[in-house]
Each structure stands twice: as C-alpha cells, then as structure tokens.
Amino acid sequence: MERLWRCRDLRLEWGRRTLVMGIVNVTPDSFSDGGAHATAEAALAHARRLARDGADILDVGGESTRPGAADVSAEDEKARVVPVIRALAREMPGLALSVDTRKAAVAEAALEAGAHVVNDVTAGRLDPRILDVAGAAGAGVVLMHMPTTSPATMQAAARYDDVVAEVREHLLDRALAATAAGVRRDAIAVDPGIGFGKLLEHNLSLIRALPHLTSLGFPVLMGVSRKSFLARLTERGGETPPPLDRREATVAAETACILGGAAILRTHDVKAARRASAVADALTPREATP
Ligand code: HH2
C-alpha cells in the first residue's frame, strides 16, 4: 500500500524509507544550538548544508520550546522565520519546508512564504486557529503531545497512569480536532513529544511502545535528537554529556525509533540520521519493501 503524506503540492511517501527532517533553529536560545544560526544568513547556510546531507524536510523555528525560554512575539517570530522560508522555497522548490510554531499568525505568514507543513508542539491547543490556517492551505500538520500548552509548566505535569495509552488517546483527540478544522486525514502526522512533560521512564516507554502509536494509521514523527534523556542514560561518574556531545546516543535512539516503526525523524544531524536510517531501513521488514 502506498502511503503518502499530503503537504500542499507535495506528496511525501512514508513507510518505505525513513524520512529525515532537519532542524533549522533561527533562535538565540534553543537548547542545543541556540545562537548558532540566529541570523537569516547563518540559518540559510545551515539549511543548505542539511539539504546537501539528505534532508527530506527542513523544519524552521523562531521560538525555542526549552523550559524557561523567552517569549517571542508573533512579529519577531515572523521576522526570524519568514525570510529563511521564502529564500529556501525559491532555492529548493522540491524540498518540503516546515514551520515550527505555536502561533496561527506565524503559520499563516510561513505558508504564504512557501512552507508546506505546520509543526505545532501544542497540536492546536494554544492557538486553535492554527489548525484552520493549515487546513485552508492544505498544509501537512504535525500534532505533538505535551501535557500542558507551555514549556514552562510541562515538567510539573509529567504524571501519567499509563503514558502510552494517554499519549495515544491525546493524539487521536487532536487528530479529530484537526480534521474538524478542515485538515485532511492524509495531511496529519503525529508525535509523542519526547522530552515534553515526560520523565526518563516515560520517554523510554513511548519509544518502546511505538507500534501502539503507529497503529493509529498516521505517520509518526520522533524528535529524540540531543534530548536530555540521552544525557541521563549516558552520564558517567557524574559527568553529563552536553547537547553537542550526544551524537552516538542520538543515533542509537533514532535507530530504535525506526525499528519501532517511526516514519519521520526530526534531527539536528541529518547526515548521521540518513546513514543510520539507510542501515536500519534495510533491516526492518516493511510492507512496501520489494
Ligand atoms: N522538539 C523540539 C522542538 N520542536 N517539534 C516536534 N514535532 N517534535 C519534537 O520532538 C520537537 C519539536 C525541541 O528541539 P529543538 O528545536 O532543537 O530545541 P528548541 O525548542 O529549544 O529550539
């Protein structure tokens, strides 16, 4: 069965080969690369590198989701992401472009500039109009789980009786909200939100139980790249690897996600994810593989 993720004029085939979404943070304060690509020029250079490394999708964000990150106005966020998306859409017309935002006004401007996907970590719960905006444009949407709508409060809400069942139920609920707002079913991808209001054990349970999420029928996106649960797992003698030193841990977790059935990896290191997925995909029995 051919499975296509509909993102405006693009159709991304998922399930045959893992799709890799490269992260382009045009922010001064992201948790792992804050400030590294904060100007449009630096962000574009970084995006071009990720495209050369084999990214299928580039996810451009102008507001960090790190707990304690500064609030960014819609105007400032637009000023960060729109020029980058506009330039990339012009330069690489076949490449899927995503905007990582919680605000309808930013999504609207990004879509006007040429984005194909709206990636909202609150899944339309902070600013419900974002789903109408995505639906009207025929954009792909990524619906992510977090227990609250703010990174500032999410860790205090990391309490679950059955994290896998609760996340699954939440994602199904958000998918219904999205379709009610006019988003097509085949435009939806879901994401359990690794590190968003989750303790170590919750993150591990969600990765282990991925088949319970893929059974929803939507492509599942996983964002494990450089996240702090990896630092917890690899800490030795009280030394915790900083975000830029979590490469091997990231690749190990991404490989586990692929084997569990993830369709899309959101990652900082596209080259490593493409190499790992080339091997993991070949080792995974897939319906569509000849
Ligand atoms: N993680 C981050 C941001 N956006 N979106 C989805 N769908 N899934 C994720 O796991 C996810 C996300 C956090 O990573 P990063 O963008 O590197 O950091 P920051 O939010 O600090 O900019």
XYZ file of C-alpha atoms in Angstrom, residues 23-39 61-73 76-77 80 102 151 243 268:
37
model
C 16.206 21.247 12.322
C 16.876 24.887 11.462
C 16.613 26.976 14.633
C 16.654 30.700 13.869
C 16.785 31.439 17.591
C 19.234 32.875 20.104
C 18.267 30.377 22.834
C 17.462 26.858 21.561
C 18.609 24.171 23.956
C 21.389 22.700 21.824
C 22.274 25.198 19.106
C 20.848 28.488 20.356
C 22.563 31.397 18.654
C 24.488 29.223 16.178
C 22.207 30.153 13.256
C 20.378 33.169 14.653
C 20.749 35.376 11.569
C 11.701 27.528 14.019
C 11.891 31.004 15.519
C 10.912 30.279 19.120
C 12.600 27.843 21.479
C 10.456 25.286 23.340
C 13.079 24.908 26.070
C 11.588 25.400 29.556
C 12.475 28.939 30.582
C 12.970 30.201 27.013
C 11.978 33.816 26.432
C 8.539 34.531 24.971
C 8.725 35.760 21.380
C 6.061 37.992 19.833
C 9.532 38.856 15.986
C 8.969 35.192 15.242
C 13.040 35.301 12.064
C 2.545 27.539 18.073
C 7.096 24.543 28.168
C 23.892 18.584 23.865
C 19.959 18.129 14.189
